[in-house]
Amino acid sequence: MSIRGGFIVLLAALLVTGCENAAKKTANRLNSQNLTVQDAIAHAGGMTPWLAEKKVTGTALATIFEPDGSETLLRQKYEVTFSPVLSATSKSHEARGILVEQWSFPSGSEIYQDQNNDKLNEYNPRQLYAAALKLRLLTQAVVGPAGLLADDVVIEKVGPERKGGRLTHRVDAKMVVSAGEADKKAVSNVNMTVWLNAETLLPERYWIRYPRLDGTGNGYLAVNASDYRKLDNGAIVPYILELLVSDEYQQFSEKRILSVEFQELKVAEAEKKFRGKGK
Protein backbone atom coordinates (compact mmCIF):
# COMPACT_ATOMS: atom_id res chain seq x y z
CA MET A 1 0.00 0.00 0.00
CA SER A 2 1.30 3.47 -0.88
CA ILE A 3 1.82 6.14 1.77
CA ARG A 4 -1.05 8.13 0.31
CA GLY A 5 -3.25 5.00 0.23
CA GLY A 6 -2.45 4.29 3.87
CA PHE A 7 -3.45 7.81 4.81
CA ILE A 8 -6.83 7.41 3.09
CA VAL A 9 -7.47 4.26 5.16
CA LEU A 10 -6.61 6.13 8.36
CA LEU A 11 -8.81 9.03 7.36
CA ALA A 12 -11.69 6.64 6.67
CA ALA A 13 -11.31 5.31 10.21
CA LEU A 14 -11.69 8.84 11.54
CA LEU A 15 -15.00 9.18 9.76
CA VAL A 16 -16.65 6.82 12.23
CA THR A 17 -15.39 8.69 15.28
CA GLY A 18 -16.33 11.96 16.96
CA CYS A 19 -14.10 13.74 14.43
CA GLU A 20 -16.50 12.92 11.61
CA ASN A 21 -17.31 16.44 10.50
CA ALA A 22 -13.70 17.63 10.56
CA ALA A 23 -12.52 14.48 8.81
CA LYS A 24 -15.14 14.77 6.06
CA LYS A 25 -14.25 18.39 5.46
CA THR A 26 -10.55 17.58 5.40
CA ALA A 27 -11.06 14.57 3.11
CA ASN A 28 -12.94 16.73 0.63
CA ARG A 29 -10.20 19.35 0.65
CA LEU A 30 -7.45 16.73 0.41
CA ASN A 31 -9.01 14.99 -2.58
CA SER A 32 -9.14 18.27 -4.46
CA GLN A 33 -5.44 18.99 -3.97
CA ASN A 34 -2.46 18.42 -6.23
CA LEU A 35 -0.89 14.96 -5.78
CA THR A 36 2.35 16.57 -4.58
CA VAL A 37 0.46 18.19 -1.68
CA GLN A 38 -1.26 14.90 -0.87
CA ASP A 39 2.05 13.06 -0.84
CA ALA A 40 3.72 15.76 1.25
CA ILE A 41 0.99 15.49 3.89
CA ALA A 42 1.33 11.69 3.91
CA HIS A 43 5.13 11.81 4.24
CA ALA A 44 4.80 14.14 7.25
CA GLY A 45 2.51 11.74 9.12
CA GLY A 46 -0.85 12.48 7.49
CA MET A 47 -3.82 14.45 8.75
CA THR A 48 -4.81 11.99 11.48
CA PRO A 49 -2.49 13.40 14.18
CA TRP A 50 -3.82 16.92 13.60
CA LEU A 51 -7.52 16.01 13.56
CA ALA A 52 -7.41 14.29 16.95
CA GLU A 53 -7.96 17.54 18.91
CA LYS A 54 -4.49 17.34 20.42
CA LYS A 55 -1.86 20.03 20.86
CA VAL A 56 1.87 19.92 20.29
CA THR A 57 3.60 21.52 23.24
CA GLY A 58 7.24 21.87 24.13
CA THR A 59 10.11 23.88 25.47
CA ALA A 60 12.68 25.69 23.37
CA LEU A 61 15.84 27.72 23.53
CA ALA A 62 15.30 30.88 21.51
CA THR A 63 17.81 33.38 20.25
CA ILE A 64 16.60 36.89 19.46
CA PHE A 65 18.89 38.75 17.07
CA GLU A 66 18.74 42.40 18.16
CA PRO A 67 19.00 45.34 15.69
CA ASP A 68 22.33 46.41 17.25
CA GLY A 69 23.90 43.04 16.48
CA SER A 70 23.65 41.60 19.97
CA GLU A 71 21.85 38.37 20.81
CA THR A 72 19.40 37.58 23.60
CA LEU A 73 18.85 34.00 24.78
CA LEU A 74 15.43 33.08 26.16
CA ARG A 75 13.66 30.02 27.43
CA GLN A 76 10.34 29.63 25.66
CA LYS A 77 7.33 27.35 25.71
CA TYR A 78 5.13 26.80 22.68
CA GLU A 79 1.72 25.28 22.13
CA VAL A 80 0.28 24.65 18.66
CA THR A 81 -3.08 23.16 17.68
CA PHE A 82 -4.75 22.43 14.34
CA SER A 83 -8.11 21.09 15.58
CA PRO A 84 -10.58 22.12 16.90
CA VAL A 85 -8.99 25.59 16.60
CA LEU A 86 -5.90 26.62 14.63
CA SER A 87 -3.84 28.40 17.29
CA ALA A 88 -0.43 29.05 18.79
CA THR A 89 0.89 30.32 22.11
CA SER A 90 4.42 31.47 22.89
CA LYS A 91 5.63 32.09 26.46
CA SER A 92 8.99 33.81 26.81
CA HIS A 93 10.84 33.99 30.14
CA GLU A 94 12.13 37.56 30.30
CA ALA A 95 13.71 39.64 33.06
CA ARG A 96 10.40 41.34 33.84
CA GLY A 97 8.39 38.12 33.83
CA ILE A 98 6.77 35.78 31.34
CA LEU A 99 5.60 37.44 28.14
CA VAL A 100 2.69 35.59 26.53
CA GLU A 101 1.81 35.97 22.86
CA GLN A 102 -1.28 34.17 21.60
CA TRP A 103 -2.91 33.84 18.20
CA SER A 104 -5.82 31.83 16.84
CA PHE A 105 -7.97 31.79 13.72
CA PRO A 106 -10.21 33.74 13.43
CA SER A 107 -9.96 35.39 16.88
CA GLY A 108 -6.63 37.16 16.34
CA SER A 109 -3.77 37.85 18.74
CA GLU A 110 -3.12 39.02 22.28
CA ILE A 111 -0.01 39.97 24.24
CA TYR A 112 0.15 40.05 28.05
CA GLN A 113 2.29 39.38 31.10
CA ASP A 114 1.62 35.97 32.63
CA GLN A 115 2.47 36.92 36.23
CA ASN A 116 -0.37 39.38 36.77
CA ASN A 117 -2.31 38.82 33.54
CA ASP A 118 -1.77 42.45 32.56
CA LYS A 119 -2.45 42.88 28.88
CA LEU A 120 0.19 44.79 26.92
CA ASN A 121 -0.18 46.84 23.77
CA GLU A 122 -3.96 46.68 23.93
CA TYR A 123 -4.24 49.63 21.58
CA ASN A 124 -1.11 48.99 19.53
CA PRO A 125 -2.24 47.33 16.28
CA ARG A 126 1.30 47.19 14.90
CA GLN A 127 2.61 44.94 17.68
CA LEU A 128 -0.49 42.76 17.68
CA TYR A 129 -0.18 42.42 13.90
CA ALA A 130 3.52 41.52 14.19
CA ALA A 131 2.71 38.86 16.81
CA ALA A 132 -0.06 37.43 14.63
CA LEU A 133 2.18 37.20 11.55
CA LYS A 134 5.02 35.59 13.52
CA LEU A 135 2.83 33.03 15.28
CA ARG A 136 0.84 32.24 12.14
CA LEU A 137 4.04 31.54 10.25
CA LEU A 138 5.53 29.46 13.08
CA THR A 139 2.25 27.53 13.35
CA GLN A 140 2.42 26.73 9.66
CA ALA A 141 5.99 25.50 10.07
CA VAL A 142 5.19 23.22 13.04
CA VAL A 143 2.03 21.74 11.50
CA GLY A 144 3.86 21.37 8.19
CA PRO A 145 2.12 20.19 5.00
CA ALA A 146 -1.08 19.47 6.94
CA GLY A 147 -1.34 23.22 7.55
CA LEU A 148 -1.97 23.71 3.83
CA LEU A 149 -5.48 22.36 4.50
CA ALA A 150 -6.20 24.89 7.25
CA ASP A 151 -9.42 26.90 6.92
CA ASP A 152 -7.53 30.14 6.31
CA VAL A 153 -5.37 28.77 3.45
CA VAL A 154 -6.19 28.50 -0.25
CA ILE A 155 -3.64 26.75 -2.49
CA GLU A 156 -3.26 28.45 -5.85
CA LYS A 157 -0.39 26.72 -7.65
CA VAL A 158 1.97 23.76 -7.20
CA GLY A 159 4.97 22.98 -9.37
CA PRO A 160 8.68 22.14 -9.56
CA GLU A 161 11.28 24.87 -9.10
CA ARG A 162 15.05 25.00 -8.86
CA LYS A 163 16.15 26.84 -5.73
CA GLY A 164 19.78 27.19 -4.77
CA GLY A 165 20.73 24.78 -7.55
CA ARG A 166 18.43 22.05 -6.20
CA LEU A 167 15.07 20.81 -7.39
CA THR A 168 12.19 21.62 -5.02
CA HIS A 169 8.41 21.60 -5.14
CA ARG A 170 6.93 25.06 -4.83
CA VAL A 171 3.46 25.66 -3.35
CA ASP A 172 1.88 29.11 -3.74
CA ALA A 173 -1.09 29.94 -1.53
CA LYS A 174 -3.09 32.73 0.04
CA MET A 175 -4.14 32.94 3.66
CA VAL A 176 -5.99 35.30 5.96
CA VAL A 177 -4.18 36.56 9.07
CA SER A 178 -6.24 38.26 11.78
CA ALA A 179 -4.70 40.33 14.56
CA GLY A 180 -6.07 41.97 17.68
CA GLU A 181 -9.36 41.43 19.42
CA ALA A 182 -12.68 41.20 17.62
CA ASP A 183 -13.61 44.86 18.05
CA LYS A 184 -10.37 46.25 16.61
CA LYS A 185 -8.54 43.52 14.75
CA ALA A 186 -6.80 43.92 11.44
CA VAL A 187 -7.44 41.27 8.79
CA SER A 188 -4.96 40.90 5.96
CA ASN A 189 -4.76 38.72 2.88
CA VAL A 190 -1.27 37.25 2.88
CA ASN A 191 0.61 35.53 0.05
CA MET A 192 2.54 32.45 1.14
CA THR A 193 5.06 30.28 -0.71
CA VAL A 194 6.29 26.94 0.62
CA TRP A 195 9.27 25.02 -0.76
CA LEU A 196 9.24 21.24 -0.26
CA ASN A 197 12.36 19.09 -0.39
CA ALA A 198 12.14 17.09 -3.63
CA GLU A 199 13.19 13.84 -1.93
CA THR A 200 11.55 13.95 1.50
CA LEU A 201 8.65 16.27 0.56
CA LEU A 202 9.14 17.99 3.92
CA PRO A 203 8.97 21.81 3.91
CA GLU A 204 12.32 23.56 3.97
CA ARG A 205 11.19 27.17 3.77
CA TYR A 206 8.08 29.32 4.16
CA TRP A 207 7.87 32.87 2.84
CA ILE A 208 5.03 35.38 3.17
CA ARG A 209 4.25 38.76 1.66
CA TYR A 210 1.89 40.84 3.77
CA PRO A 211 0.50 44.40 3.54
CA ARG A 212 1.91 46.84 6.09
CA LEU A 213 -0.68 48.43 8.33
CA ASP A 214 0.52 51.96 7.54
CA GLY A 215 -0.13 51.49 3.83
CA THR A 216 3.53 51.87 2.81
CA GLY A 217 3.64 48.71 0.72
CA ASN A 218 4.44 45.11 1.59
CA GLY A 219 6.52 43.43 4.25
CA TYR A 220 8.16 40.01 4.00
CA LEU A 221 8.90 37.24 6.50
CA ALA A 222 10.42 33.80 6.05
CA VAL A 223 10.93 30.69 8.17
CA ASN A 224 13.51 27.98 7.52
CA ALA A 225 12.56 24.58 8.98
CA SER A 226 14.97 21.70 9.65
CA ASP A 227 15.84 18.76 11.93
CA TYR A 228 12.56 16.89 11.43
CA ARG A 229 11.61 14.23 13.98
CA LYS A 230 8.58 12.01 14.56
CA LEU A 231 6.29 12.64 17.54
CA ASP A 232 4.43 9.97 19.52
CA ASN A 233 1.26 10.56 17.47
CA GLY A 234 3.08 9.99 14.17
CA ALA A 235 3.38 13.62 13.10
CA ILE A 236 6.78 14.63 11.73
CA VAL A 237 7.73 18.15 12.81
CA PRO A 238 10.81 20.41 12.65
CA TYR A 239 12.85 20.94 15.80
CA ILE A 240 14.75 23.97 14.47
CA LEU A 241 13.01 27.08 13.11
CA GLU A 242 14.70 30.25 11.90
CA LEU A 243 12.59 33.39 11.40
CA LEU A 244 13.90 36.09 9.06
CA VAL A 245 12.86 39.48 7.79
CA SER A 246 12.94 38.94 4.05
CA ASP A 247 12.51 40.90 0.83
CA GLU A 248 10.69 40.48 -2.45
CA TYR A 249 13.54 38.48 -3.98
CA GLN A 250 14.72 36.65 -0.82
CA GLN A 251 18.35 37.56 -1.36
CA PHE A 252 19.17 41.24 -0.89
CA SER A 253 18.24 42.13 2.67
CA GLU A 254 17.32 38.98 4.59
CA LYS A 255 18.09 39.24 8.30
CA ARG A 256 17.59 36.72 11.08
CA ILE A 257 15.38 37.94 13.91
CA LEU A 258 14.60 34.74 15.81
CA SER A 259 15.97 31.19 16.06
CA VAL A 260 13.96 28.53 17.91
CA GLU A 261 15.50 25.19 18.87
CA PHE A 262 13.00 22.86 20.52
CA GLN A 263 14.39 20.83 23.40
CA GLU A 264 11.31 18.67 23.73
CA LEU A 265 7.99 18.33 21.93
CA LYS A 266 5.09 16.20 23.09
CA VAL A 267 1.41 15.66 22.39
CA ALA A 268 -1.31 16.58 24.88
CA GLU A 269 -5.05 17.26 24.98
CA ALA A 270 -5.98 20.47 23.17
CA GLU A 271 -8.10 23.23 24.63
CA LYS A 272 -11.59 23.39 23.18
CA LYS A 273 -11.24 27.07 22.40
CA PHE A 274 -8.69 29.86 22.31
CA ARG A 275 -8.22 31.34 25.77
CA GLY A 276 -6.94 34.86 26.08
CA LYS A 277 -6.73 37.17 29.09
CA GLY A 278 -9.53 36.56 31.52
CA LYS A 279 -11.13 33.86 29.38
GROMACS .gro file of C-alpha atoms in nm:
model
  279
    1MET     CA    1   0.000   0.000   0.000
    2SER     CA    2   0.130   0.347  -0.088
    3ILE     CA    3   0.182   0.614   0.177
    4ARG     CA    4  -0.105   0.813   0.031
    5GLY     CA    5  -0.325   0.500   0.023
    6GLY     CA    6  -0.245   0.429   0.387
    7PHE     CA    7  -0.345   0.781   0.481
    8ILE     CA    8  -0.683   0.741   0.309
    9VAL     CA    9  -0.747   0.426   0.516
   10LEU     CA   10  -0.661   0.613   0.836
   11LEU     CA   11  -0.881   0.903   0.736
   12ALA     CA   12  -1.169   0.664   0.667
   13ALA     CA   13  -1.131   0.531   1.021
   14LEU     CA   14  -1.169   0.884   1.154
   15LEU     CA   15  -1.500   0.918   0.976
   16VAL     CA   16  -1.665   0.682   1.223
   17THR     CA   17  -1.539   0.869   1.528
   18GLY     CA   18  -1.633   1.196   1.696
   19CYS     CA   19  -1.410   1.374   1.443
   20GLU     CA   20  -1.650   1.292   1.161
   21ASN     CA   21  -1.731   1.644   1.050
   22ALA     CA   22  -1.370   1.763   1.056
   23ALA     CA   23  -1.252   1.448   0.881
   24LYS     CA   24  -1.514   1.477   0.606
   25LYS     CA   25  -1.425   1.839   0.546
   26THR     CA   26  -1.055   1.758   0.540
   27ALA     CA   27  -1.106   1.457   0.311
   28ASN     CA   28  -1.294   1.673   0.063
   29ARG     CA   29  -1.020   1.935   0.065
   30LEU     CA   30  -0.745   1.673   0.041
   31ASN     CA   31  -0.901   1.499  -0.258
   32SER     CA   32  -0.914   1.827  -0.446
   33GLN     CA   33  -0.544   1.899  -0.397
   34ASN     CA   34  -0.246   1.842  -0.623
   35LEU     CA   35  -0.089   1.496  -0.578
   36THR     CA   36   0.235   1.657  -0.458
   37VAL     CA   37   0.046   1.819  -0.168
   38GLN     CA   38  -0.126   1.490  -0.087
   39ASP     CA   39   0.205   1.306  -0.084
   40ALA     CA   40   0.372   1.576   0.125
   41ILE     CA   41   0.099   1.549   0.389
   42ALA     CA   42   0.133   1.169   0.391
   43HIS     CA   43   0.513   1.181   0.424
   44ALA     CA   44   0.480   1.414   0.725
   45GLY     CA   45   0.251   1.174   0.912
   46GLY     CA   46  -0.085   1.248   0.749
   47MET     CA   47  -0.382   1.445   0.875
   48THR     CA   48  -0.481   1.199   1.148
   49PRO     CA   49  -0.249   1.340   1.418
   50TRP     CA   50  -0.382   1.692   1.360
   51LEU     CA   51  -0.752   1.601   1.356
   52ALA     CA   52  -0.741   1.429   1.695
   53GLU     CA   53  -0.796   1.754   1.891
   54LYS     CA   54  -0.449   1.734   2.042
   55LYS     CA   55  -0.186   2.003   2.086
   56VAL     CA   56   0.187   1.992   2.029
   57THR     CA   57   0.360   2.152   2.324
   58GLY     CA   58   0.724   2.187   2.413
   59THR     CA   59   1.011   2.388   2.547
   60ALA     CA   60   1.268   2.569   2.337
   61LEU     CA   61   1.584   2.772   2.353
   62ALA     CA   62   1.530   3.088   2.151
   63THR     CA   63   1.781   3.338   2.025
   64ILE     CA   64   1.660   3.689   1.946
   65PHE     CA   65   1.889   3.875   1.707
   66GLU     CA   66   1.874   4.240   1.816
   67PRO     CA   67   1.900   4.534   1.569
   68ASP     CA   68   2.233   4.641   1.725
   69GLY     CA   69   2.390   4.304   1.648
   70SER     CA   70   2.365   4.160   1.997
   71GLU     CA   71   2.185   3.837   2.081
   72THR     CA   72   1.940   3.758   2.360
   73LEU     CA   73   1.885   3.400   2.478
   74LEU     CA   74   1.543   3.308   2.616
   75ARG     CA   75   1.366   3.002   2.743
   76GLN     CA   76   1.034   2.963   2.566
   77LYS     CA   77   0.733   2.735   2.571
   78TYR     CA   78   0.513   2.680   2.268
   79GLU     CA   79   0.172   2.528   2.213
   80VAL     CA   80   0.028   2.465   1.866
   81THR     CA   81  -0.308   2.316   1.768
   82PHE     CA   82  -0.475   2.243   1.434
   83SER     CA   83  -0.811   2.109   1.558
   84PRO     CA   84  -1.058   2.212   1.690
   85VAL     CA   85  -0.899   2.559   1.660
   86LEU     CA   86  -0.590   2.662   1.463
   87SER     CA   87  -0.384   2.840   1.729
   88ALA     CA   88  -0.043   2.905   1.879
   89THR     CA   89   0.089   3.032   2.211
   90SER     CA   90   0.442   3.147   2.289
   91LYS     CA   91   0.563   3.209   2.646
   92SER     CA   92   0.899   3.381   2.681
   93HIS     CA   93   1.084   3.399   3.014
   94GLU     CA   94   1.213   3.756   3.030
   95ALA     CA   95   1.371   3.964   3.306
   96ARG     CA   96   1.040   4.134   3.384
   97GLY     CA   97   0.839   3.812   3.383
   98ILE     CA   98   0.677   3.578   3.134
   99LEU     CA   99   0.560   3.744   2.814
  100VAL     CA  100   0.269   3.559   2.653
  101GLU     CA  101   0.181   3.597   2.286
  102GLN     CA  102  -0.128   3.417   2.160
  103TRP     CA  103  -0.291   3.384   1.820
  104SER     CA  104  -0.582   3.183   1.684
  105PHE     CA  105  -0.797   3.179   1.372
  106PRO     CA  106  -1.021   3.374   1.343
  107SER     CA  107  -0.996   3.539   1.688
  108GLY     CA  108  -0.663   3.716   1.634
  109SER     CA  109  -0.377   3.785   1.874
  110GLU     CA  110  -0.312   3.902   2.228
  111ILE     CA  111  -0.001   3.997   2.424
  112TYR     CA  112   0.015   4.005   2.805
  113GLN     CA  113   0.229   3.938   3.110
  114ASP     CA  114   0.162   3.597   3.263
  115GLN     CA  115   0.247   3.692   3.623
  116ASN     CA  116  -0.037   3.938   3.677
  117ASN     CA  117  -0.231   3.882   3.354
  118ASP     CA  118  -0.177   4.245   3.256
  119LYS     CA  119  -0.245   4.288   2.888
  120LEU     CA  120   0.019   4.479   2.692
  121ASN     CA  121  -0.018   4.684   2.377
  122GLU     CA  122  -0.396   4.668   2.393
  123TYR     CA  123  -0.424   4.963   2.158
  124ASN     CA  124  -0.111   4.899   1.953
  125PRO     CA  125  -0.224   4.733   1.628
  126ARG     CA  126   0.130   4.719   1.490
  127GLN     CA  127   0.261   4.494   1.768
  128LEU     CA  128  -0.049   4.276   1.768
  129TYR     CA  129  -0.018   4.242   1.390
  130ALA     CA  130   0.352   4.152   1.419
  131ALA     CA  131   0.271   3.886   1.681
  132ALA     CA  132  -0.006   3.743   1.463
  133LEU     CA  133   0.218   3.720   1.155
  134LYS     CA  134   0.502   3.559   1.352
  135LEU     CA  135   0.283   3.303   1.528
  136ARG     CA  136   0.084   3.224   1.214
  137LEU     CA  137   0.404   3.154   1.025
  138LEU     CA  138   0.553   2.946   1.308
  139THR     CA  139   0.225   2.753   1.335
  140GLN     CA  140   0.242   2.673   0.966
  141ALA     CA  141   0.599   2.550   1.007
  142VAL     CA  142   0.519   2.322   1.304
  143VAL     CA  143   0.203   2.174   1.150
  144GLY     CA  144   0.386   2.137   0.819
  145PRO     CA  145   0.212   2.019   0.500
  146ALA     CA  146  -0.108   1.947   0.694
  147GLY     CA  147  -0.134   2.322   0.755
  148LEU     CA  148  -0.197   2.371   0.383
  149LEU     CA  149  -0.548   2.236   0.450
  150ALA     CA  150  -0.620   2.489   0.725
  151ASP     CA  151  -0.942   2.690   0.692
  152ASP     CA  152  -0.753   3.014   0.631
  153VAL     CA  153  -0.537   2.877   0.345
  154VAL     CA  154  -0.619   2.850  -0.025
  155ILE     CA  155  -0.364   2.675  -0.249
  156GLU     CA  156  -0.326   2.845  -0.585
  157LYS     CA  157  -0.039   2.672  -0.765
  158VAL     CA  158   0.197   2.376  -0.720
  159GLY     CA  159   0.497   2.298  -0.937
  160PRO     CA  160   0.868   2.214  -0.956
  161GLU     CA  161   1.128   2.487  -0.910
  162ARG     CA  162   1.505   2.500  -0.886
  163LYS     CA  163   1.615   2.684  -0.573
  164GLY     CA  164   1.978   2.719  -0.477
  165GLY     CA  165   2.073   2.478  -0.755
  166ARG     CA  166   1.843   2.205  -0.620
  167LEU     CA  167   1.507   2.081  -0.739
  168THR     CA  168   1.219   2.162  -0.502
  169HIS     CA  169   0.841   2.160  -0.514
  170ARG     CA  170   0.693   2.506  -0.483
  171VAL     CA  171   0.346   2.566  -0.335
  172ASP     CA  172   0.188   2.911  -0.374
  173ALA     CA  173  -0.109   2.994  -0.153
  174LYS     CA  174  -0.309   3.273   0.004
  175MET     CA  175  -0.414   3.294   0.366
  176VAL     CA  176  -0.599   3.530   0.596
  177VAL     CA  177  -0.418   3.656   0.907
  178SER     CA  178  -0.624   3.826   1.178
  179ALA     CA  179  -0.470   4.033   1.456
  180GLY     CA  180  -0.607   4.197   1.768
  181GLU     CA  181  -0.936   4.143   1.942
  182ALA     CA  182  -1.268   4.120   1.762
  183ASP     CA  183  -1.361   4.486   1.805
  184LYS     CA  184  -1.037   4.625   1.661
  185LYS     CA  185  -0.854   4.352   1.475
  186ALA     CA  186  -0.680   4.392   1.144
  187VAL     CA  187  -0.744   4.127   0.879
  188SER     CA  188  -0.496   4.090   0.596
  189ASN     CA  189  -0.476   3.872   0.288
  190VAL     CA  190  -0.127   3.725   0.288
  191ASN     CA  191   0.061   3.553   0.005
  192MET     CA  192   0.254   3.245   0.114
  193THR     CA  193   0.506   3.028  -0.071
  194VAL     CA  194   0.629   2.694   0.062
  195TRP     CA  195   0.927   2.502  -0.076
  196LEU     CA  196   0.924   2.124  -0.026
  197ASN     CA  197   1.236   1.909  -0.039
  198ALA     CA  198   1.214   1.709  -0.363
  199GLU     CA  199   1.319   1.384  -0.193
  200THR     CA  200   1.155   1.395   0.150
  201LEU     CA  201   0.865   1.627   0.056
  202LEU     CA  202   0.914   1.799   0.392
  203PRO     CA  203   0.897   2.181   0.391
  204GLU     CA  204   1.232   2.356   0.397
  205ARG     CA  205   1.119   2.717   0.377
  206TYR     CA  206   0.808   2.932   0.416
  207TRP     CA  207   0.787   3.287   0.284
  208ILE     CA  208   0.503   3.538   0.317
  209ARG     CA  209   0.425   3.876   0.166
  210TYR     CA  210   0.189   4.084   0.377
  211PRO     CA  211   0.050   4.440   0.354
  212ARG     CA  212   0.191   4.684   0.609
  213LEU     CA  213  -0.068   4.843   0.833
  214ASP     CA  214   0.052   5.196   0.754
  215GLY     CA  215  -0.013   5.149   0.383
  216THR     CA  216   0.353   5.187   0.281
  217GLY     CA  217   0.364   4.871   0.072
  218ASN     CA  218   0.444   4.511   0.159
  219GLY     CA  219   0.652   4.343   0.425
  220TYR     CA  220   0.816   4.001   0.400
  221LEU     CA  221   0.890   3.724   0.650
  222ALA     CA  222   1.042   3.380   0.605
  223VAL     CA  223   1.093   3.069   0.817
  224ASN     CA  224   1.351   2.798   0.752
  225ALA     CA  225   1.256   2.458   0.898
  226SER     CA  226   1.497   2.170   0.965
  227ASP     CA  227   1.584   1.876   1.193
  228TYR     CA  228   1.256   1.689   1.143
  229ARG     CA  229   1.161   1.423   1.398
  230LYS     CA  230   0.858   1.201   1.456
  231LEU     CA  231   0.629   1.264   1.754
  232ASP     CA  232   0.443   0.997   1.952
  233ASN     CA  233   0.126   1.056   1.747
  234GLY     CA  234   0.308   0.999   1.417
  235ALA     CA  235   0.338   1.362   1.310
  236ILE     CA  236   0.678   1.463   1.173
  237VAL     CA  237   0.773   1.815   1.281
  238PRO     CA  238   1.081   2.041   1.265
  239TYR     CA  239   1.285   2.094   1.580
  240ILE     CA  240   1.475   2.397   1.447
  241LEU     CA  241   1.301   2.708   1.311
  242GLU     CA  242   1.470   3.025   1.190
  243LEU     CA  243   1.259   3.339   1.140
  244LEU     CA  244   1.390   3.609   0.906
  245VAL     CA  245   1.286   3.948   0.779
  246SER     CA  246   1.294   3.894   0.405
  247ASP     CA  247   1.251   4.090   0.083
  248GLU     CA  248   1.069   4.048  -0.245
  249TYR     CA  249   1.354   3.848  -0.398
  250GLN     CA  250   1.472   3.665  -0.082
  251GLN     CA  251   1.835   3.756  -0.136
  252PHE     CA  252   1.917   4.124  -0.089
  253SER     CA  253   1.824   4.213   0.267
  254GLU     CA  254   1.732   3.898   0.459
  255LYS     CA  255   1.809   3.924   0.830
  256ARG     CA  256   1.759   3.672   1.108
  257ILE     CA  257   1.538   3.794   1.391
  258LEU     CA  258   1.460   3.474   1.581
  259SER     CA  259   1.597   3.119   1.606
  260VAL     CA  260   1.396   2.853   1.791
  261GLU     CA  261   1.550   2.519   1.887
  262PHE     CA  262   1.300   2.286   2.052
  263GLN     CA  263   1.439   2.083   2.340
  264GLU     CA  264   1.131   1.867   2.373
  265LEU     CA  265   0.799   1.833   2.193
  266LYS     CA  266   0.509   1.620   2.309
  267VAL     CA  267   0.141   1.566   2.239
  268ALA     CA  268  -0.131   1.658   2.488
  269GLU     CA  269  -0.505   1.726   2.498
  270ALA     CA  270  -0.598   2.047   2.317
  271GLU     CA  271  -0.810   2.323   2.463
  272LYS     CA  272  -1.159   2.339   2.318
  273LYS     CA  273  -1.124   2.707   2.240
  274PHE     CA  274  -0.869   2.986   2.231
  275ARG     CA  275  -0.822   3.134   2.577
  276GLY     CA  276  -0.694   3.486   2.608
  277LYS     CA  277  -0.673   3.717   2.909
  278GLY     CA  278  -0.953   3.656   3.152
  279LYS     CA  279  -1.113   3.386   2.938
   0.00000   0.00000   0.00000
